[in-house]
Coordinates of C-alpha atoms in Angstrom, one line a residue:
Chain A
M779 CA -16.9 -37.4 16.3
I780 CA -18.4 -39.5 19.3
R781 CA -15.7 -41.9 20.6
K782 CA -17.9 -44.1 23.0
A783 CA -21.0 -46.1 21.9
K784 CA -23.9 -45.6 24.1
G785 CA -24.4 -48.9 26.2
K786 CA -22.6 -50.4 29.2
R787 CA -19.4 -52.1 28.1
P788 CA -19.4 -55.7 29.1
T789 CA -16.6 -57.3 31.0
F790 CA -15.9 -61.0 30.8
F791 CA -13.2 -61.7 33.4
N792 CA -13.8 -62.2 37.2
D793 CA -11.6 -59.1 37.6
P794 CA -12.9 -56.5 35.1
Q795 CA -9.4 -54.9 35.2
I796 CA -8.2 -57.6 33.1
D797 CA -10.6 -56.8 30.4
T798 CA -9.2 -53.1 30.6
V799 CA -5.7 -54.3 30.4
M800 CA -6.5 -56.5 27.3
G801 CA -7.9 -53.5 25.7
I802 CA -4.6 -51.6 26.3
V803 CA -2.5 -54.6 25.1
M804 CA -4.5 -54.8 21.9
A805 CA -4.4 -51.0 21.1
L806 CA -0.7 -51.3 21.6
A807 CA -0.3 -54.4 19.4
G808 CA -2.2 -52.4 16.9
E809 CA 0.2 -49.4 17.0
V810 CA 3.3 -51.7 16.8
S811 CA 1.6 -53.1 13.7
V812 CA 1.0 -49.7 12.2
L813 CA 4.7 -48.7 13.0
R814 CA 6.0 -51.8 11.4
E815 CA 4.1 -51.2 8.2
R816 CA 5.2 -47.5 7.9
L817 CA 8.8 -48.7 8.5
D818 CA 8.6 -51.3 6.0
T819 CA 7.3 -48.7 3.4
I820 CA 10.1 -46.4 4.3
E821 CA 12.8 -49.0 4.0
R822 CA 11.5 -50.3 0.7
L823 CA 11.4 -46.8 -0.7
A824 CA 14.8 -45.9 0.4
V825 CA 16.4 -49.0 -1.0
A826 CA 14.4 -48.7 -4.2
K827 CA 15.6 -45.0 -4.6
G828 CA 19.1 -45.7 -3.1
L829 CA 18.5 -43.0 -0.4
F830 CA 20.1 -44.2 2.7
T831 CA 21.5 -47.3 4.5
Q832 CA 21.2 -48.9 7.8
H833 CA 24.3 -47.0 8.9
D834 CA 22.7 -43.6 8.3
I835 CA 19.8 -44.5 10.5
E836 CA 22.2 -45.3 13.3
A837 CA 24.1 -42.1 12.8
Y838 CA 21.1 -39.7 12.8
R839 CA 20.6 -37.1 15.8
P840 CA 17.4 -35.3 16.0
D841 CA 17.4 -31.6 16.5
E842 CA 15.1 -29.6 19.1
A843 CA 12.2 -29.1 16.6
V844 CA 12.2 -32.7 15.7
M845 CA 12.3 -33.7 19.3
A846 CA 9.1 -31.5 20.0
E847 CA 7.3 -33.0 17.2
R848 CA 8.0 -36.4 18.5
E849 CA 6.9 -35.5 22.0
H850 CA 3.5 -34.3 20.5
W851 CA 3.1 -37.5 18.6
R852 CA 3.8 -39.6 21.7
T853 CA 1.1 -37.6 23.6
E854 CA -1.5 -38.6 20.9
Y855 CA -0.1 -42.1 20.8
L856 CA -0.6 -42.5 24.6
E857 CA -4.3 -41.2 24.2
R858 CA -4.9 -43.9 21.7
V859 CA -3.3 -46.8 23.7
L860 CA -5.0 -45.7 27.0
R861 CA -8.4 -45.3 25.2
V862 CA -10.2 -48.0 27.2
V863 CA -9.4 -46.4 30.5
H864 CA -11.0 -43.1 29.3
Q865 CA -14.1 -45.0 28.0
E866 CA -14.7 -46.2 31.5
L867 CA -14.9 -42.8 32.7
E868 CA -17.3 -41.6 29.9
E869 CA -19.5 -44.7 30.7
A870 CA -19.8 -43.6 34.4
D871 CA -20.4 -39.8 33.3
K872 CA -23.5 -41.1 31.3
S873 CA -24.7 -43.4 34.0
E874 CA -24.9 -46.3 31.7
T875 CA -25.1 -49.6 33.8
T876 CA -25.7 -53.3 33.1
E877 CA -29.3 -52.6 34.4
S878 CA -30.0 -49.9 31.9
Y879 CA -28.7 -52.1 29.0
Q880 CA -30.9 -55.0 30.2
A881 CA -33.8 -52.4 30.3
A882 CA -33.0 -51.8 26.6
V883 CA -33.1 -55.6 25.8
R884 CA -36.5 -55.9 27.8
A885 CA -37.9 -52.7 26.1
V886 CA -37.5 -54.1 22.5
S887 CA -38.4 -57.5 23.5
S888 CA -41.8 -57.0 25.3
Chain B
M16 CA -7.8 -55.1 2.4
N17 CA -7.7 -52.0 0.5
T18 CA -9.7 -53.3 -2.3
Q19 CA -12.8 -51.5 -1.5
L20 CA -13.9 -49.7 -4.5
P21 CA -13.2 -45.9 -4.2
H22 CA -15.8 -43.5 -5.0
D23 CA -16.4 -39.8 -4.6
L24 CA -17.8 -40.2 -0.9
L25 CA -15.6 -43.0 0.5
P26 CA -13.4 -41.7 3.2
T27 CA -9.7 -42.1 2.2
A28 CA -7.1 -43.3 4.8
T29 CA -3.6 -41.9 5.2
H30 CA -0.9 -44.4 5.5
D31 CA -1.0 -44.9 9.2
E32 CA -4.9 -44.9 9.1
L33 CA -4.9 -47.5 6.8
A34 CA -2.4 -49.7 8.5
R35 CA -4.5 -49.3 11.7
Q36 CA -7.5 -50.5 9.7
N37 CA -5.5 -53.3 8.2
F38 CA -4.5 -54.4 11.7
V39 CA -8.1 -54.5 13.0
Q40 CA -9.2 -56.6 9.9
S41 CA -6.3 -58.9 10.6
L42 CA -7.2 -59.2 14.2
K43 CA -10.9 -60.0 13.2
V44 CA -9.9 -62.7 10.9
H45 CA -7.5 -64.3 13.3
L46 CA -10.1 -64.2 16.0
A47 CA -12.9 -65.6 13.8
T48 CA -10.6 -68.3 12.3
K49 CA -8.1 -69.1 15.0
V50 CA -9.5 -68.3 18.3
S51 CA -13.4 -68.5 17.9
P52 CA -13.5 -72.1 17.0
G53 CA -11.7 -73.1 20.1
N54 CA -14.7 -72.1 22.2
K55 CA -16.3 -75.2 20.9
T56 CA -13.6 -77.4 22.0
I57 CA -13.6 -75.8 25.3
Y58 CA -17.5 -76.2 25.6
E59 CA -17.2 -79.9 24.7
H60 CA -14.3 -80.8 26.9
K61 CA -14.8 -78.6 29.9
A62 CA -17.9 -76.6 30.2
A63 CA -20.6 -79.2 29.0
P64 CA -19.2 -81.9 31.2
R65 CA -19.1 -79.5 34.2
F66 CA -22.9 -78.7 33.5
A67 CA -23.7 -82.3 33.2
R68 CA -21.9 -83.0 36.6
E69 CA -23.9 -80.4 38.3
H70 CA -27.4 -81.1 36.6
Q71 CA -27.2 -84.7 35.6
R72 CA -28.1 -83.8 32.0
P73 CA -26.6 -81.8 29.1
P74 CA -27.3 -78.0 28.7
Q75 CA -30.6 -77.5 26.8
D76 CA -30.6 -74.2 25.5
R77 CA -28.1 -71.1 24.7
H78 CA -28.9 -69.6 28.2
E79 CA -27.8 -72.8 29.9
V80 CA -24.7 -72.9 27.6
R81 CA -23.8 -69.3 28.4
S82 CA -24.3 -70.0 32.2
V83 CA -21.3 -72.3 32.1
M84 CA -19.2 -70.8 29.3
K85 CA -19.0 -67.6 31.1
D86 CA -16.7 -68.8 33.6
E87 CA -14.2 -70.4 31.1
P88 CA -11.1 -68.3 30.8
Y89 CA -10.5 -69.1 27.2
Y90 CA -14.2 -67.7 26.3
Q91 CA -13.5 -64.9 28.6
M92 CA -10.4 -64.0 26.5
W93 CA -11.9 -64.4 23.2
S94 CA -14.8 -62.3 24.3
T95 CA -12.8 -59.4 25.6
L96 CA -10.6 -59.5 22.4
L97 CA -13.7 -59.5 20.2
R98 CA -15.3 -56.6 22.0
T99 CA -12.1 -54.8 21.8
S100 CA -11.6 -55.5 18.0
Q101 CA -15.1 -54.1 17.6
E102 CA -14.2 -50.8 19.4
M103 CA -10.9 -50.5 17.7
M104 CA -12.7 -50.9 14.3
W105 CA -15.0 -47.9 14.8
D106 CA -12.1 -46.0 16.3
S107 CA -9.8 -46.7 13.4
V108 CA -12.5 -45.3 10.8
N109 CA -13.8 -42.6 13.2
V110 CA -10.2 -40.8 13.2
S111 CA -10.0 -40.7 9.4
V112 CA -13.7 -39.5 8.9
E113 CA -13.2 -36.9 11.4
R114 CA -10.1 -35.5 9.6
Q115 CA -11.9 -35.3 6.2
L116 CA -15.4 -34.6 7.3
P117 CA -15.8 -31.0 6.1
Q118 CA -14.8 -32.2 2.6
L119 CA -17.1 -35.2 2.7
R120 CA -20.1 -33.0 3.7
E121 CA -19.3 -30.5 0.9
R122 CA -18.9 -33.4 -1.7
A123 CA -22.3 -35.0 -0.6
A124 CA -24.1 -31.6 -0.6
T125 CA -22.9 -30.5 -4.0
N126 CA -22.2 -33.7 -6.1
G127 CA -24.4 -32.0 -8.8
K128 CA -25.8 -35.3 -10.1
T129 CA -29.5 -35.8 -10.2
L130 CA -30.3 -39.3 -11.1
G131 CA -32.4 -40.2 -7.9
S132 CA -33.5 -38.1 -5.0
L133 CA -33.3 -37.5 -1.3
T134 CA -36.1 -36.4 0.9
L135 CA -35.3 -35.8 4.6
N136 CA -37.7 -35.2 7.4
P137 CA -36.2 -33.4 10.3
D138 CA -39.3 -34.2 12.4
L139 CA -39.2 -37.8 12.2
A140 CA -39.0 -39.4 15.7
I141 CA -35.9 -41.6 16.0
P142 CA -37.2 -44.9 17.4
A143 CA -36.1 -45.9 21.0
Y144 CA -34.7 -49.1 19.6
H145 CA -31.9 -46.8 17.9
T146 CA -31.5 -44.5 20.8
A147 CA -31.3 -46.8 23.8
V148 CA -27.8 -48.0 23.0
D149 CA -25.6 -47.4 19.9
I150 CA -26.3 -50.4 17.7
H151 CA -23.3 -52.7 17.2
C152 CA -21.2 -50.3 19.1
Q153 CA -21.0 -47.6 16.3
P154 CA -20.6 -44.4 18.4
G155 CA -23.5 -42.2 17.8
G156 CA -25.5 -44.9 16.0
Y157 CA -27.0 -44.1 12.4
H158 CA -28.8 -41.1 13.5
T159 CA -26.6 -38.7 15.4
E160 CA -26.1 -35.3 13.5
L161 CA -22.6 -33.8 14.3
G162 CA -23.7 -30.7 12.5
P163 CA -25.6 -29.3 9.3
D164 CA -25.6 -31.6 6.2
D165 CA -23.8 -34.2 8.3
V166 CA -22.7 -37.5 6.7
A167 CA -20.3 -38.7 9.3
A168 CA -22.3 -41.8 10.3
G169 CA -22.6 -42.9 6.8
A170 CA -19.0 -42.3 5.9
T171 CA -18.1 -44.2 9.0
Y172 CA -20.5 -47.0 8.2
D173 CA -19.5 -47.6 4.7
R174 CA -15.9 -48.0 5.5
A175 CA -16.4 -49.9 8.8
V176 CA -18.8 -52.5 7.2
Y177 CA -15.9 -53.4 4.8
I178 CA -13.5 -54.0 7.8
Y179 CA -16.4 -55.8 9.9
A180 CA -17.0 -58.2 7.2
M181 CA -13.3 -58.7 6.6
S182 CA -14.0 -57.7 2.9
R183 CA -16.2 -60.6 2.5
L184 CA -19.1 -58.4 1.4
G185 CA -17.4 -57.5 -1.8
S186 CA -15.8 -54.3 -2.9
L187 CA -19.1 -52.3 -2.8
N188 CA -20.2 -54.2 0.4
D189 CA -23.1 -55.3 -1.7
E190 CA -23.0 -59.1 -1.3
M191 CA -26.2 -59.1 0.8
G192 CA -28.3 -57.4 -1.8
Q193 CA -26.6 -59.4 -4.4
S194 CA -27.3 -62.7 -2.8
V195 CA -30.9 -61.9 -2.5
V196 CA -31.0 -60.8 -6.3
L197 CA -29.4 -64.2 -7.2
H198 CA -32.1 -66.0 -5.2
L199 CA -34.8 -64.1 -6.9
K200 CA -33.3 -64.6 -10.4
E201 CA -32.9 -68.4 -9.7
Q202 CA -36.4 -69.0 -7.9
H203 CA -38.6 -66.4 -9.7
A204 CA -37.0 -66.0 -13.1
D205 CA -40.2 -64.3 -14.5
F206 CA -40.6 -61.9 -11.7
Q207 CA -40.1 -58.4 -13.1
P208 CA -40.8 -55.8 -10.3
R209 CA -41.5 -52.2 -11.5
R210 CA -41.3 -50.7 -8.0
I211 CA -39.0 -51.7 -5.5
L212 CA -38.5 -50.7 -1.6
D213 CA -35.5 -51.2 0.5
M214 CA -36.3 -50.9 4.1
G215 CA -33.6 -49.8 6.6
C216 CA -31.3 -49.1 3.7
T217 CA -28.4 -47.2 5.7
V218 CA -26.0 -46.2 3.0
G219 CA -27.8 -48.1 0.3
H220 CA -24.9 -50.6 -0.1
S221 CA -27.5 -53.5 -0.3
T222 CA -30.1 -51.3 -2.4
L223 CA -27.9 -50.8 -5.5
P224 CA -27.9 -54.5 -6.8
Y225 CA -31.6 -54.1 -7.5
V226 CA -30.9 -51.1 -9.6
D227 CA -28.6 -53.3 -11.8
A228 CA -30.8 -56.4 -11.7
Y229 CA -34.0 -54.6 -12.6
P230 CA -33.0 -51.7 -14.9
E231 CA -36.6 -51.0 -15.7
A232 CA -37.6 -50.6 -12.0
E233 CA -37.9 -47.6 -9.9
V234 CA -36.0 -48.2 -6.6
F235 CA -36.9 -46.5 -3.3
A236 CA -34.9 -46.8 0.0
V237 CA -35.9 -45.7 3.5
D238 CA -34.0 -45.3 6.7
V239 CA -34.5 -43.4 9.9
G240 CA -30.9 -41.9 9.9
A241 CA -30.6 -38.6 8.0
P242 CA -26.5 -38.8 8.1
V243 CA -26.5 -42.2 6.6
L244 CA -29.1 -41.2 3.9
R245 CA -27.3 -38.0 2.9
Y246 CA -24.2 -40.2 2.4
G247 CA -26.2 -43.1 0.8
H248 CA -27.8 -40.7 -1.8
A249 CA -24.5 -39.0 -2.7
R250 CA -22.7 -42.5 -3.0
A251 CA -25.5 -43.8 -5.3
E252 CA -25.2 -40.8 -7.5
A253 CA -21.4 -41.1 -7.4
L254 CA -21.7 -44.7 -8.7
G255 CA -24.3 -43.7 -11.2
K256 CA -27.3 -45.6 -9.7
R257 CA -30.8 -44.1 -9.6
V258 CA -32.4 -44.5 -6.1
H259 CA -34.9 -42.5 -4.4
F260 CA -34.0 -42.2 -0.7
S261 CA -36.4 -40.9 2.0
Q262 CA -36.1 -40.4 5.8
Q263 CA -38.9 -42.6 7.0
N264 CA -39.6 -45.4 9.6
A265 CA -40.2 -48.7 7.9
E266 CA -42.9 -49.2 10.5
Q267 CA -45.0 -46.6 8.9
T268 CA -44.2 -44.9 5.6
N269 CA -46.0 -42.4 3.5
F270 CA -46.2 -44.6 0.3
E271 CA -49.8 -45.5 -1.0
D272 CA -51.3 -48.9 -0.5
G273 CA -49.9 -51.3 -3.0
S274 CA -47.0 -49.2 -4.1
F275 CA -44.5 -52.0 -4.6
D276 CA -44.0 -55.2 -6.3
L277 CA -40.9 -56.1 -4.2
I278 CA -40.0 -55.1 -0.7
V279 CA -36.6 -56.1 0.7
S280 CA -34.5 -55.5 3.8
H281 CA -30.9 -56.7 4.7
I282 CA -30.0 -57.3 8.3
L283 CA -32.6 -54.8 9.3
L284 CA -35.0 -56.9 11.5
H285 CA -32.6 -57.6 14.3
E286 CA -32.1 -53.8 14.8
T287 CA -35.7 -53.2 15.7
S288 CA -38.0 -54.3 18.5
S289 CA -40.9 -56.9 19.1
Q290 CA -43.6 -54.2 18.4
A291 CA -41.6 -52.6 15.5
I292 CA -41.2 -55.9 13.6
R293 CA -45.0 -56.5 13.8
N294 CA -45.6 -53.0 12.5
I295 CA -43.0 -53.5 9.7
M296 CA -44.6 -56.8 8.5
K297 CA -48.0 -55.1 8.5
E298 CA -46.7 -52.1 6.6
C299 CA -45.1 -54.5 4.0
H300 CA -48.4 -56.2 3.5
R301 CA -50.1 -52.8 3.0
L302 CA -47.4 -51.6 0.7
L303 CA -47.3 -54.6 -1.6
R304 CA -49.7 -54.8 -4.5
P305 CA -51.5 -58.2 -5.1
G306 CA -48.9 -60.7 -6.3
G307 CA -46.1 -58.7 -4.7
M308 CA -43.3 -60.1 -2.6
M309 CA -41.3 -59.3 0.5
L310 CA -37.8 -60.8 1.3
H311 CA -36.1 -60.0 4.4
Q312 CA -32.4 -61.2 4.8
E313 CA -31.0 -62.1 8.2
V314 CA -28.7 -64.5 10.0
P315 CA -30.3 -67.8 10.8
Q316 CA -33.1 -68.3 13.4
Y317 CA -32.1 -70.3 16.5
E318 CA -34.9 -72.9 16.2
G319 CA -33.4 -76.2 15.4
M320 CA -29.9 -75.1 16.1
P321 CA -27.8 -77.0 18.6
P322 CA -27.6 -75.1 21.8
Y323 CA -24.0 -74.4 21.4
E324 CA -24.3 -72.9 18.0
A325 CA -27.2 -70.7 19.1
F326 CA -25.2 -69.6 22.2
I327 CA -22.1 -68.4 20.1
L328 CA -24.5 -66.7 17.5
D329 CA -26.2 -65.0 20.5
W330 CA -22.9 -63.3 21.8
D331 CA -23.9 -60.2 19.9
T332 CA -27.1 -59.6 22.1
Y333 CA -25.3 -59.1 25.3
N334 CA -21.7 -58.1 24.2
N335 CA -22.1 -56.0 20.8
N336 CA -25.0 -53.7 21.6
E337 CA -27.4 -55.8 19.5
P338 CA -30.3 -55.9 22.2
F339 CA -33.0 -57.4 19.9
W340 CA -30.6 -60.0 18.3
G341 CA -31.6 -62.8 20.6
T342 CA -35.3 -62.1 20.6
V343 CA -35.8 -61.7 16.8
H344 CA -33.8 -65.0 16.0
S345 CA -36.4 -66.8 18.3
I346 CA -39.5 -65.3 16.9
D347 CA -42.1 -67.6 15.1
L348 CA -41.7 -65.9 11.7
Q349 CA -44.4 -68.0 10.1
K350 CA -46.9 -66.7 12.7
L351 CA -45.7 -63.2 12.4
A352 CA -46.4 -63.3 8.6
E353 CA -49.7 -64.7 8.9
E354 CA -50.7 -62.2 11.6
S355 CA -49.6 -59.6 9.3
G356 CA -52.1 -60.7 6.5
F357 CA -49.9 -62.9 4.4
A358 CA -51.3 -66.3 3.4
A359 CA -49.6 -69.2 5.2
Q360 CA -48.5 -71.1 2.1
S361 CA -46.8 -68.0 0.8
V362 CA -44.2 -67.7 3.6
V363 CA -40.7 -68.7 2.9
Q364 CA -37.9 -69.3 5.4
T365 CA -34.7 -70.6 3.6
M366 CA -31.0 -70.4 3.6
I367 CA -29.7 -68.9 0.4
P368 CA -26.0 -69.1 -1.0
S369 CA -23.8 -66.2 -1.0
A370 CA -23.7 -64.5 -4.5
L371 CA -19.8 -64.2 -4.2
E372 CA -18.1 -67.5 -5.1
R373 CA -15.1 -66.9 -3.0
T374 CA -17.5 -66.5 0.1
Q375 CA -19.5 -69.6 -0.7
A376 CA -16.9 -71.7 0.5
R377 CA -17.0 -70.3 3.9
T378 CA -18.0 -71.9 7.1
K379 CA -21.8 -71.0 7.3
K380 CA -21.3 -71.4 10.9
F381 CA -22.0 -67.8 11.7
Q382 CA -19.6 -68.0 14.7
G383 CA -19.6 -65.0 16.9
G384 CA -17.9 -62.1 15.2
D385 CA -17.8 -64.2 11.9
F386 CA -21.3 -63.6 10.5
G387 CA -20.5 -61.2 7.9
G388 CA -20.1 -63.0 4.8
G389 CA -20.5 -66.4 6.5
G390 CA -21.1 -68.0 3.0
A391 CA -24.9 -68.1 3.1
W392 CA -27.8 -66.0 4.5
F393 CA -31.2 -66.7 5.9
V394 CA -34.2 -65.3 4.1
F395 CA -37.8 -64.8 5.5
G396 CA -40.4 -63.8 3.0
A397 CA -43.9 -63.9 1.9
A398 CA -46.1 -63.0 -1.1
K399 CA -49.3 -61.1 -1.1

């Protein structure tokens, strides 16, 4: 799949880095929400099935394989959270500029 | 959120993919209902007075409103959040489509149902207004082929539109087609089209209501994008609807003169160009039989709109990869129809109510990022 939509990404703040930071913050907020939803599912299932209690969670210790799996997950997670940073680079690679976008507006409007 | 009607082609979501899509939808609703309206307050209390101090008069058009609003921190924050929500939306769907793409391609290619048909034209030139930038930030647009028999753009679009419209287009994303059908049934109760063409159909989500409304009619649908047509055809078959899809540019099709009683389009016009829209209108005139009718559904024209309302609706032109949005909503449609051969008195420009009752109660404001299912639609039409 293609990740970056063709066309210069607009920025709104006087310092465009703030737009980038907001992208990261919102991606992070999204992932917290995803996590919360999954946790909620698990806890509700656990209670419904009488599987484990809050105490069991506190007492859990992951083994080496579990730790490796979690490391892998965190790598993908960071890729997702820092998506907007990669996008800036992809845009530069494709030489997309505000001028080239405005040229597209002019081209269809003339 | 997860009430989109499932069918054979609709991509499914894992628990976390769905949670990610849920978040994007909640974020969009929050921005549209809780943050976007604040822009007007900022405009009235800060930006407009600032403009008046500098120019000794109020802003007169959307461009002057934009010239002062762009420096307002609140507007800057809303804008960056709205743009980000759009990118997160495509990303949240992209990931799940990519995971199941081989199965979706297989299912589209072998669904075994033959109610309607699909005719592709690999030699069709994709118009520059689709290749210059990816429309509304969908990576790859409608046309990019990721491999043989590709349906990725269609699968992505079907799911993303549902999220984009915050589910207000109904469980089959068919509220736009349904609303035009309702308008036809109410205003032209005796009109019984036998051949219907939907221009720029993408996945046929707006096409299918015509199959139900006019069961005796033959329904055709064209688009330039092969991946959306493959998906749309398989989707229509999965839902048991007979539609003949073909890969054609609405500016110049291969149908014979006078082929249709009814030609419709749904949010197509703003994704074309000044030259293309003229070609499309002339093509509509050529394709309609005498007594036939065209109806193009859109968001409202800027004319007569207060400068602030036009400004906020114009956000997509500059910030959501909709380069023709501002221009098309400023075009003299009466003149365009007349120049295309339609009689002046046959031209209609009107707002129509949403066919979905729960959507009718909405703002009808078409605030930036809130036009999907705003509660009403603009319709431009003419009869031959």
